[in-house]
Amino acid sequence: MDFLEAKEIQVGLVVAAVVVVASAAYLYSSKKSKANFYFYSFLWLSVGSIDPENFREFKLVKKTQLSHNVAKFRFALPTPTSVLGLPIGQHISCRGKDSQGEEVIKPYTPTTLDTDVGYFELVIKMYPQGRMSHHFREMREGDYMSVKGPKGRFKYQPGEVRAFGMLAGGSGITPMFQVARAILENPKDKTQVHLIYANVTVDDILLKEEIDGLATNYPGRFHVYYVLNQPPEEWTGGVGFVSKEMIQTHCPAPASDIKVLRCGPPPMNKAMAGNLEALGYSSEMQFQF
């Protein structure tokens, strides 16, 4: 049944694509603007590669070790012009096997966007006892990952808020990075982004080069403040845990046109919810991934 359903979905997508391209060709041949032609052609290219109900297989084409327990995994999409089809701030479910050979499914947020065609990437921190961590640790280039999606409650429209505050801990940076990148790379979106990113040591900071790149490329719109529990000497960022004072200094003040996003380990999420409430941020001003 799964095979038949998958075939029906694929046939439906092909029929829809043919209709879209035919419509685009008609618009172009009838001397409509080239903008219309390219717009409808883009719709064809933007048919997503994932299914919210059924797992699909994606080939690992590159595995880059970033540290002793962090790696970046690049998976190929069906064609060089395919997109993943993941809305901003949502995630995918990945299926693998743990060290006992038992199936495990876990959510992950790609660090790539649909402007990155032909592939998607996951930055994974692999924990010694993590069940899905074992699967990623054992993966080799050429292996396949089972993925379905999109999943998630977060929905974003450009310009819906004046500013985002972001409180991230550890691997909780991935949805924040995805949202920040989507906002900043959209020239029509003027939303400000204020990120506080907490870790234990400097080596635990994921995507630091990419985050610093956003700060360099968008100095008036993106601001990052790193917090470490065990900082090195001559550290200029925050020390300890994220405090109310840090939030007051580095996040937008409570207002109807701002939102603070949270993603980190459960104890951090609980502590941040308490800090935000004490500072006057209503539940409508907060979202936890």
PDB file of C-alpha atoms in Angstrom:
ATOM      1  CA  MET A   1       0.000   0.000   0.000  1.00  0.00           C
ATOM      2  CA  ASP A   2       2.803   2.425   0.836  1.00  0.00           C
ATOM      3  CA  PHE A   3       4.295   1.814  -2.603  1.00  0.00           C
ATOM      4  CA  LEU A   4       0.971   2.478  -4.343  1.00  0.00           C
ATOM      5  CA  GLU A   5       0.389   5.614  -2.270  1.00  0.00           C
ATOM      6  CA  ALA A   6       3.879   6.867  -3.099  1.00  0.00           C
ATOM      7  CA  LYS A   7       3.235   6.226  -6.790  1.00  0.00           C
ATOM      8  CA  GLU A   8      -0.074   8.094  -6.628  1.00  0.00           C
ATOM      9  CA  ILE A   9       1.652  11.054  -4.987  1.00  0.00           C
ATOM     10  CA  GLN A  10       4.416  11.055  -7.612  1.00  0.00           C
ATOM     11  CA  VAL A  11       1.905  10.867 -10.485  1.00  0.00           C
ATOM     12  CA  GLY A  12      -0.092  13.682  -8.921  1.00  0.00           C
ATOM     13  CA  LEU A  13       3.026  15.840  -8.629  1.00  0.00           C
ATOM     14  CA  VAL A  14       3.993  15.157 -12.252  1.00  0.00           C
ATOM     15  CA  VAL A  15       0.495  16.040 -13.490  1.00  0.00           C
ATOM     16  CA  ALA A  16       0.513  19.220 -11.394  1.00  0.00           C
ATOM     17  CA  ALA A  17       3.954  20.108 -12.702  1.00  0.00           C
ATOM     18  CA  VAL A  18       2.865  19.596 -16.318  1.00  0.00           C
ATOM     19  CA  VAL A  19      -0.134  21.855 -15.752  1.00  0.00           C
ATOM     20  CA  VAL A  20       2.051  24.541 -14.160  1.00  0.00           C
ATOM     21  CA  VAL A  21       4.654  24.463 -16.927  1.00  0.00           C
ATOM     22  CA  ALA A  22       1.968  24.437 -19.614  1.00  0.00           C
ATOM     23  CA  SER A  23       0.331  27.440 -17.968  1.00  0.00           C
ATOM     24  CA  ALA A  24       3.686  29.184 -17.830  1.00  0.00           C
ATOM     25  CA  ALA A  25       4.299  28.513 -21.519  1.00  0.00           C
ATOM     26  CA  TYR A  26       0.830  29.811 -22.391  1.00  0.00           C
ATOM     27  CA  LEU A  27       1.399  32.998 -20.422  1.00  0.00           C
ATOM     28  CA  TYR A  28       4.700  33.517 -22.154  1.00  0.00           C
ATOM     29  CA  SER A  29       3.405  32.759 -25.663  1.00  0.00           C
ATOM     30  CA  SER A  30       0.444  35.069 -25.149  1.00  0.00           C
ATOM     31  CA  LYS A  31       2.922  37.931 -24.623  1.00  0.00           C
ATOM     32  CA  LYS A  32       2.401  38.167 -20.898  1.00  0.00           C
ATOM     33  CA  SER A  33       5.413  39.383 -18.977  1.00  0.00           C
ATOM     34  CA  LYS A  34       8.503  37.242 -18.599  1.00  0.00           C
ATOM     35  CA  ALA A  35       8.086  37.657 -14.847  1.00  0.00           C
ATOM     36  CA  ASN A  36       4.928  35.542 -14.991  1.00  0.00           C
ATOM     37  CA  PHE A  37       6.725  32.859 -16.979  1.00  0.00           C
ATOM     38  CA  TYR A  38       9.578  32.645 -14.501  1.00  0.00           C
ATOM     39  CA  PHE A  39       7.199  32.722 -11.536  1.00  0.00           C
ATOM     40  CA  TYR A  40       5.195  29.733 -12.746  1.00  0.00           C
ATOM     41  CA  SER A  41       8.353  27.892 -13.773  1.00  0.00           C
ATOM     42  CA  PHE A  42       9.651  28.450 -10.231  1.00  0.00           C
ATOM     43  CA  LEU A  43       6.516  26.782  -8.867  1.00  0.00           C
ATOM     44  CA  TRP A  44       7.432  23.718 -10.892  1.00  0.00           C
ATOM     45  CA  LEU A  45      10.962  23.694  -9.557  1.00  0.00           C
ATOM     46  CA  SER A  46       9.669  24.240  -6.001  1.00  0.00           C
ATOM     47  CA  VAL A  47       7.646  21.006  -5.719  1.00  0.00           C
ATOM     48  CA  GLY A  48       8.844  19.633  -2.373  1.00  0.00           C
ATOM     49  CA  SER A  49      10.827  16.406  -2.078  1.00  0.00           C
ATOM     50  CA  ILE A  50       9.380  15.273   1.270  1.00  0.00           C
ATOM     51  CA  ASP A  51       6.044  13.759   2.242  1.00  0.00           C
ATOM     52  CA  PRO A  52       4.400  14.464   5.640  1.00  0.00           C
ATOM     53  CA  GLU A  53       2.905  10.955   5.821  1.00  0.00           C
ATOM     54  CA  ASN A  54       5.458   8.646   4.224  1.00  0.00           C
ATOM     55  CA  PHE A  55       9.201   8.233   4.682  1.00  0.00           C
ATOM     56  CA  ARG A  56      11.359   8.841   1.618  1.00  0.00           C
ATOM     57  CA  GLU A  57      14.986   7.851   1.109  1.00  0.00           C
ATOM     58  CA  PHE A  58      17.763  10.408   0.593  1.00  0.00           C
ATOM     59  CA  LYS A  59      21.378   9.561  -0.213  1.00  0.00           C
ATOM     60  CA  LEU A  60      24.200  10.850   1.964  1.00  0.00           C
ATOM     61  CA  VAL A  61      26.645  12.431  -0.482  1.00  0.00           C
ATOM     62  CA  LYS A  62      29.012  14.167   1.920  1.00  0.00           C
ATOM     63  CA  LYS A  63      29.870  13.805   5.609  1.00  0.00           C
ATOM     64  CA  THR A  64      32.108  16.493   7.101  1.00  0.00           C
ATOM     65  CA  GLN A  65      33.462  16.024  10.618  1.00  0.00           C
ATOM     66  CA  LEU A  66      33.390  19.411  12.376  1.00  0.00           C
ATOM     67  CA  SER A  67      34.645  18.259  15.793  1.00  0.00           C
ATOM     68  CA  HIS A  68      35.033  15.036  17.746  1.00  0.00           C
ATOM     69  CA  ASN A  69      31.251  14.697  18.174  1.00  0.00           C
ATOM     70  CA  VAL A  70      29.731  17.026  15.552  1.00  0.00           C
ATOM     71  CA  ALA A  71      29.377  16.403  11.822  1.00  0.00           C
ATOM     72  CA  LYS A  72      27.618  17.979   8.866  1.00  0.00           C
ATOM     73  CA  PHE A  73      25.629  15.611   6.658  1.00  0.00           C
ATOM     74  CA  ARG A  74      24.697  16.583   3.090  1.00  0.00           C
ATOM     75  CA  PHE A  75      21.886  14.595   1.471  1.00  0.00           C
ATOM     76  CA  ALA A  76      21.073  14.719  -2.229  1.00  0.00           C
ATOM     77  CA  LEU A  77      17.558  15.577  -3.380  1.00  0.00           C
ATOM     78  CA  PRO A  78      16.029  13.745  -6.385  1.00  0.00           C
ATOM     79  CA  THR A  79      17.394  16.216  -8.978  1.00  0.00           C
ATOM     80  CA  PRO A  80      19.930  19.086  -8.988  1.00  0.00           C
ATOM     81  CA  THR A  81      17.017  21.565  -9.115  1.00  0.00           C
ATOM     82  CA  SER A  82      14.850  19.885  -6.452  1.00  0.00           C
ATOM     83  CA  VAL A  83      14.008  21.654  -3.194  1.00  0.00           C
ATOM     84  CA  LEU A  84      13.292  20.021   0.148  1.00  0.00           C
ATOM     85  CA  GLY A  85       9.971  21.857   0.567  1.00  0.00           C
ATOM     86  CA  LEU A  86      10.325  22.729   4.256  1.00  0.00           C
ATOM     87  CA  PRO A  87       8.557  25.854   5.568  1.00  0.00           C
ATOM     88  CA  ILE A  88      10.673  28.246   7.624  1.00  0.00           C
ATOM     89  CA  GLY A  89      11.071  27.088  11.215  1.00  0.00           C
ATOM     90  CA  GLN A  90       9.717  23.579  10.698  1.00  0.00           C
ATOM     91  CA  HIS A  91      11.575  20.279  10.925  1.00  0.00           C
ATOM     92  CA  ILE A  92      11.809  16.779   9.484  1.00  0.00           C
ATOM     93  CA  SER A  93      11.639  13.341  11.099  1.00  0.00           C
ATOM     94  CA  CYS A  94      14.621  11.051  10.512  1.00  0.00           C
ATOM     95  CA  ARG A  95      14.401   7.278  10.952  1.00  0.00           C
ATOM     96  CA  GLY A  96      17.326   5.032  11.800  1.00  0.00           C
ATOM     97  CA  LYS A  97      18.456   2.201  14.068  1.00  0.00           C
ATOM     98  CA  ASP A  98      20.103   2.368  17.469  1.00  0.00           C
ATOM     99  CA  SER A  99      23.009   0.241  18.710  1.00  0.00           C
ATOM    100  CA  GLN A 100      20.580  -2.613  19.453  1.00  0.00           C
ATOM    101  CA  GLY A 101      19.157  -2.559  15.942  1.00  0.00           C
ATOM    102  CA  GLU A 102      15.841  -1.108  17.063  1.00  0.00           C
ATOM    103  CA  GLU A 103      14.074   1.580  15.048  1.00  0.00           C
ATOM    104  CA  VAL A 104      14.293   5.142  16.298  1.00  0.00           C
ATOM    105  CA  ILE A 105      12.737   8.326  14.924  1.00  0.00           C
ATOM    106  CA  LYS A 106      13.879  11.808  15.904  1.00  0.00           C
ATOM    107  CA  PRO A 107      13.171  15.369  14.674  1.00  0.00           C
ATOM    108  CA  TYR A 108      15.916  17.525  13.173  1.00  0.00           C
ATOM    109  CA  THR A 109      15.987  20.968  11.592  1.00  0.00           C
ATOM    110  CA  PRO A 110      18.064  21.365   8.415  1.00  0.00           C
ATOM    111  CA  THR A 111      20.452  24.304   8.309  1.00  0.00           C
ATOM    112  CA  THR A 112      19.688  24.765   4.609  1.00  0.00           C
ATOM    113  CA  LEU A 113      16.739  26.566   3.007  1.00  0.00           C
ATOM    114  CA  ASP A 114      14.763  25.998  -0.170  1.00  0.00           C
ATOM    115  CA  THR A 115      17.085  28.483  -1.854  1.00  0.00           C
ATOM    116  CA  ASP A 116      19.699  25.714  -1.544  1.00  0.00           C
ATOM    117  CA  VAL A 117      18.628  23.512  -4.440  1.00  0.00           C
ATOM    118  CA  GLY A 118      19.561  19.900  -5.039  1.00  0.00           C
ATOM    119  CA  TYR A 119      20.462  19.020  -1.434  1.00  0.00           C
ATOM    120  CA  PHE A 120      19.786  19.600   2.247  1.00  0.00           C
ATOM    121  CA  GLU A 121      22.141  19.558   5.220  1.00  0.00           C
ATOM    122  CA  LEU A 122      21.920  18.544   8.865  1.00  0.00           C
ATOM    123  CA  VAL A 123      24.468  19.534  11.516  1.00  0.00           C
ATOM    124  CA  ILE A 124      24.333  16.779  14.129  1.00  0.00           C
ATOM    125  CA  LYS A 125      25.851  16.613  17.594  1.00  0.00           C
ATOM    126  CA  MET A 126      26.323  12.931  18.392  1.00  0.00           C
ATOM    127  CA  TYR A 127      25.992  11.986  22.051  1.00  0.00           C
ATOM    128  CA  PRO A 128      27.615   8.795  23.452  1.00  0.00           C
ATOM    129  CA  GLN A 129      24.308   7.289  24.594  1.00  0.00           C
ATOM    130  CA  GLY A 130      22.091   8.885  21.959  1.00  0.00           C
ATOM    131  CA  ARG A 131      20.033   6.312  20.054  1.00  0.00           C
ATOM    132  CA  MET A 132      19.816   8.316  16.828  1.00  0.00           C
ATOM    133  CA  SER A 133      23.356   9.572  17.413  1.00  0.00           C
ATOM    134  CA  HIS A 134      24.517   5.982  16.903  1.00  0.00           C
ATOM    135  CA  HIS A 135      22.827   5.858  13.498  1.00  0.00           C
ATOM    136  CA  PHE A 136      24.428   9.110  12.337  1.00  0.00           C
ATOM    137  CA  ARG A 137      27.820   8.056  13.702  1.00  0.00           C
ATOM    138  CA  GLU A 138      27.663   4.852  11.656  1.00  0.00           C
ATOM    139  CA  MET A 139      26.492   6.501   8.431  1.00  0.00           C
ATOM    140  CA  ARG A 140      28.877   6.505   5.492  1.00  0.00           C
ATOM    141  CA  GLU A 141      28.703   8.403   2.202  1.00  0.00           C
ATOM    142  CA  GLY A 142      26.425   6.456  -0.122  1.00  0.00           C
ATOM    143  CA  ASP A 143      24.074   5.345   2.675  1.00  0.00           C
ATOM    144  CA  TYR A 144      20.427   6.419   2.679  1.00  0.00           C
ATOM    145  CA  MET A 145      18.400   8.216   5.360  1.00  0.00           C
ATOM    146  CA  SER A 146      14.622   7.802   5.738  1.00  0.00           C
ATOM    147  CA  VAL A 147      12.964  11.210   6.092  1.00  0.00           C
ATOM    148  CA  LYS A 148       9.415  12.551   6.263  1.00  0.00           C
ATOM    149  CA  GLY A 149       7.934  15.977   6.906  1.00  0.00           C
ATOM    150  CA  PRO A 150       7.395  18.824   7.223  1.00  0.00           C
ATOM    151  CA  LYS A 151       6.563  18.815  10.929  1.00  0.00           C
ATOM    152  CA  GLY A 152       6.140  21.587  13.478  1.00  0.00           C
ATOM    153  CA  ARG A 153       3.845  24.314  14.817  1.00  0.00           C
ATOM    154  CA  PHE A 154       5.941  27.337  13.852  1.00  0.00           C
ATOM    155  CA  LYS A 155       4.593  29.406  10.983  1.00  0.00           C
ATOM    156  CA  TYR A 156       6.299  32.557   9.769  1.00  0.00           C
ATOM    157  CA  GLN A 157       5.325  35.287   7.362  1.00  0.00           C
ATOM    158  CA  PRO A 158       7.947  37.943   6.514  1.00  0.00           C
ATOM    159  CA  GLY A 159       7.392  41.108   8.499  1.00  0.00           C
ATOM    160  CA  GLU A 160       4.896  39.615  10.950  1.00  0.00           C
ATOM    161  CA  VAL A 161       6.985  40.942  13.855  1.00  0.00           C
ATOM    162  CA  ARG A 162       9.331  43.895  14.206  1.00  0.00           C
ATOM    163  CA  ALA A 163      11.994  41.811  15.953  1.00  0.00           C
ATOM    164  CA  PHE A 164      12.776  38.309  17.160  1.00  0.00           C
ATOM    165  CA  GLY A 165      14.639  37.472  20.326  1.00  0.00           C
ATOM    166  CA  MET A 166      16.197  34.006  20.223  1.00  0.00           C
ATOM    167  CA  LEU A 167      17.335  31.985  23.234  1.00  0.00           C
ATOM    168  CA  ALA A 168      19.226  28.877  22.109  1.00  0.00           C
ATOM    169  CA  GLY A 169      21.217  26.234  23.907  1.00  0.00           C
ATOM    170  CA  GLY A 170      23.431  23.557  22.350  1.00  0.00           C
ATOM    171  CA  SER A 171      21.893  21.894  19.303  1.00  0.00           C
ATOM    172  CA  GLY A 172      18.820  24.087  19.791  1.00  0.00           C
ATOM    173  CA  ILE A 173      20.601  26.545  17.522  1.00  0.00           C
ATOM    174  CA  THR A 174      19.502  24.775  14.328  1.00  0.00           C
ATOM    175  CA  PRO A 175      15.904  26.085  14.081  1.00  0.00           C
ATOM    176  CA  MET A 176      17.119  29.554  15.145  1.00  0.00           C
ATOM    177  CA  PHE A 177      19.785  29.564  12.440  1.00  0.00           C
ATOM    178  CA  GLN A 178      17.280  28.443   9.824  1.00  0.00           C
ATOM    179  CA  VAL A 179      14.793  31.201  10.760  1.00  0.00           C
ATOM    180  CA  ALA A 180      17.493  33.880  11.029  1.00  0.00           C
ATOM    181  CA  ARG A 181      18.990  32.967   7.686  1.00  0.00           C
ATOM    182  CA  ALA A 182      15.610  33.001   5.952  1.00  0.00           C
ATOM    183  CA  ILE A 183      14.825  36.446   7.363  1.00  0.00           C
ATOM    184  CA  LEU A 184      18.194  38.008   6.626  1.00  0.00           C
ATOM    185  CA  GLU A 185      18.534  36.629   3.105  1.00  0.00           C
ATOM    186  CA  ASN A 186      15.113  37.986   2.138  1.00  0.00           C
ATOM    187  CA  PRO A 187      15.717  41.595   0.973  1.00  0.00           C
ATOM    188  CA  LYS A 188      12.053  42.452   1.565  1.00  0.00           C
ATOM    189  CA  ASP A 189      12.098  41.298   5.201  1.00  0.00           C
ATOM    190  CA  LYS A 190      13.334  44.006   7.588  1.00  0.00           C
ATOM    191  CA  THR A 191      12.850  42.003  10.801  1.00  0.00           C
ATOM    192  CA  GLN A 192      15.579  42.416  13.433  1.00  0.00           C
ATOM    193  CA  VAL A 193      17.099  39.271  14.966  1.00  0.00           C
ATOM    194  CA  HIS A 194      18.711  39.168  18.432  1.00  0.00           C
ATOM    195  CA  LEU A 195      20.306  35.806  19.342  1.00  0.00           C
ATOM    196  CA  ILE A 196      21.602  34.655  22.730  1.00  0.00           C
ATOM    197  CA  TYR A 197      23.371  31.330  22.288  1.00  0.00           C
ATOM    198  CA  ALA A 198      24.479  29.333  25.348  1.00  0.00           C
ATOM    199  CA  ASN A 199      26.935  26.424  25.557  1.00  0.00           C
ATOM    200  CA  VAL A 200      29.305  24.789  28.031  1.00  0.00           C
ATOM    201  CA  THR A 201      32.613  25.436  26.238  1.00  0.00           C
ATOM    202  CA  VAL A 202      33.688  27.335  23.143  1.00  0.00           C
ATOM    203  CA  ASP A 203      34.173  24.020  21.316  1.00  0.00           C
ATOM    204  CA  ASP A 204      30.485  23.257  21.838  1.00  0.00           C
ATOM    205  CA  ILE A 205      29.332  26.245  19.771  1.00  0.00           C
ATOM    206  CA  LEU A 206      27.679  24.847  16.643  1.00  0.00           C
ATOM    207  CA  LEU A 207      27.646  26.802  13.375  1.00  0.00           C
ATOM    208  CA  LYS A 208      29.846  29.522  14.870  1.00  0.00           C
ATOM    209  CA  GLU A 209      31.479  30.412  11.560  1.00  0.00           C
ATOM    210  CA  GLU A 210      28.083  30.671   9.864  1.00  0.00           C
ATOM    211  CA  ILE A 211      26.556  32.685  12.724  1.00  0.00           C
ATOM    212  CA  ASP A 212      29.487  35.085  12.767  1.00  0.00           C
ATOM    213  CA  GLY A 213      29.073  35.389   9.002  1.00  0.00           C
ATOM    214  CA  LEU A 214      25.482  36.556   9.485  1.00  0.00           C
ATOM    215  CA  ALA A 215      26.661  39.126  12.019  1.00  0.00           C
ATOM    216  CA  THR A 216      29.282  40.388   9.557  1.00  0.00           C
ATOM    217  CA  ASN A 217      26.982  40.462   6.535  1.00  0.00           C
ATOM    218  CA  TYR A 218      23.946  41.943   8.302  1.00  0.00           C
ATOM    219  CA  PRO A 219      25.393  44.167  11.048  1.00  0.00           C
ATOM    220  CA  GLY A 220      22.308  46.345  11.387  1.00  0.00           C
ATOM    221  CA  ARG A 221      19.817  43.490  11.561  1.00  0.00           C
ATOM    222  CA  PHE A 222      21.480  40.526  13.258  1.00  0.00           C
ATOM    223  CA  HIS A 223      23.037  40.559  16.730  1.00  0.00           C
ATOM    224  CA  VAL A 224      24.556  37.585  18.570  1.00  0.00           C
ATOM    225  CA  TYR A 225      25.657  37.224  22.202  1.00  0.00           C
ATOM    226  CA  TYR A 226      27.466  34.011  23.180  1.00  0.00           C
ATOM    227  CA  VAL A 227      27.243  32.640  26.728  1.00  0.00           C
ATOM    228  CA  LEU A 228      29.578  29.943  28.075  1.00  0.00           C
ATOM    229  CA  ASN A 229      29.459  28.032  31.325  1.00  0.00           C
ATOM    230  CA  GLN A 230      33.192  27.278  31.130  1.00  0.00           C
ATOM    231  CA  PRO A 231      34.735  30.140  29.146  1.00  0.00           C
ATOM    232  CA  PRO A 232      38.377  30.357  28.077  1.00  0.00           C
ATOM    233  CA  GLU A 233      40.675  33.125  29.254  1.00  0.00           C
ATOM    234  CA  GLU A 234      40.043  36.577  27.775  1.00  0.00           C
ATOM    235  CA  TRP A 235      36.430  35.663  26.965  1.00  0.00           C
ATOM    236  CA  THR A 236      34.309  38.745  26.203  1.00  0.00           C
ATOM    237  CA  GLY A 237      30.893  37.084  26.059  1.00  0.00           C
ATOM    238  CA  GLY A 238      28.510  36.026  28.810  1.00  0.00           C
ATOM    239  CA  VAL A 239      29.501  33.635  31.598  1.00  0.00           C
ATOM    240  CA  GLY A 240      27.321  31.097  33.412  1.00  0.00           C
ATOM    241  CA  PHE A 241      23.664  30.625  32.545  1.00  0.00           C
ATOM    242  CA  VAL A 242      21.450  32.968  30.539  1.00  0.00           C
ATOM    243  CA  SER A 243      20.092  35.465  33.066  1.00  0.00           C
ATOM    244  CA  LYS A 244      17.241  37.958  33.119  1.00  0.00           C
ATOM    245  CA  GLU A 245      19.815  40.727  32.848  1.00  0.00           C
ATOM    246  CA  MET A 246      21.265  39.215  29.671  1.00  0.00           C
ATOM    247  CA  ILE A 247      17.799  38.983  28.150  1.00  0.00           C
ATOM    248  CA  GLN A 248      17.067  42.609  29.059  1.00  0.00           C
ATOM    249  CA  THR A 249      20.323  43.742  27.476  1.00  0.00           C
ATOM    250  CA  HIS A 250      20.407  41.598  24.335  1.00  0.00           C
ATOM    251  CA  CYS A 251      16.771  40.912  23.398  1.00  0.00           C
ATOM    252  CA  PRO A 252      13.979  43.270  22.310  1.00  0.00           C
ATOM    253  CA  ALA A 253      11.860  44.552  25.186  1.00  0.00           C
ATOM    254  CA  PRO A 254       8.331  43.162  25.642  1.00  0.00           C
ATOM    255  CA  ALA A 255       5.959  44.584  23.017  1.00  0.00           C
ATOM    256  CA  SER A 256       3.042  43.451  20.877  1.00  0.00           C
ATOM    257  CA  ASP A 257       5.180  43.381  17.721  1.00  0.00           C
ATOM    258  CA  ILE A 258       8.046  41.172  18.977  1.00  0.00           C
ATOM    259  CA  LYS A 259       8.457  37.475  19.727  1.00  0.00           C
ATOM    260  CA  VAL A 260      11.054  35.494  21.665  1.00  0.00           C
ATOM    261  CA  LEU A 261      11.885  31.994  20.416  1.00  0.00           C
ATOM    262  CA  ARG A 262      13.275  29.321  22.755  1.00  0.00           C
ATOM    263  CA  CYS A 263      15.066  26.067  21.937  1.00  0.00           C
ATOM    264  CA  GLY A 264      17.446  24.198  24.198  1.00  0.00           C
ATOM    265  CA  PRO A 265      17.647  21.383  26.766  1.00  0.00           C
ATOM    266  CA  PRO A 266      14.476  21.030  28.894  1.00  0.00           C
ATOM    267  CA  PRO A 267      16.011  22.619  32.035  1.00  0.00           C
ATOM    268  CA  MET A 268      17.082  25.655  29.999  1.00  0.00           C
ATOM    269  CA  ASN A 269      13.674  25.979  28.334  1.00  0.00           C
ATOM    270  CA  LYS A 270      11.984  25.913  31.740  1.00  0.00           C
ATOM    271  CA  ALA A 271      14.381  28.486  33.189  1.00  0.00           C
ATOM    272  CA  MET A 272      14.007  30.785  30.175  1.00  0.00           C
ATOM    273  CA  ALA A 273      10.206  30.603  30.374  1.00  0.00           C
ATOM    274  CA  GLY A 274      10.458  31.751  33.997  1.00  0.00           C
ATOM    275  CA  ASN A 275      12.871  34.558  33.158  1.00  0.00           C
ATOM    276  CA  LEU A 276      10.698  35.816  30.312  1.00  0.00           C
ATOM    277  CA  GLU A 277       7.548  35.756  32.410  1.00  0.00           C
ATOM    278  CA  ALA A 278       9.312  37.685  35.192  1.00  0.00           C
ATOM    279  CA  LEU A 279      10.416  40.296  32.640  1.00  0.00           C
ATOM    280  CA  GLY A 280       6.874  40.844  31.381  1.00  0.00           C
ATOM    281  CA  TYR A 281       6.850  38.783  28.190  1.00  0.00           C
ATOM    282  CA  SER A 282       3.337  37.385  27.721  1.00  0.00           C
ATOM    283  CA  SER A 283       2.712  33.892  26.358  1.00  0.00           C
ATOM    284  CA  GLU A 284       1.765  35.459  22.996  1.00  0.00           C
ATOM    285  CA  MET A 285       5.259  36.940  22.816  1.00  0.00           C
ATOM    286  CA  GLN A 286       6.953  33.543  23.200  1.00  0.00           C
ATOM    287  CA  PHE A 287       7.358  30.374  21.172  1.00  0.00           C
ATOM    288  CA  GLN A 288       9.186  27.190  22.121  1.00  0.00           C
ATOM    289  CA  PHE A 289      10.414  24.819  19.420  1.00  0.00           C
TER     290      PHE A 289
END
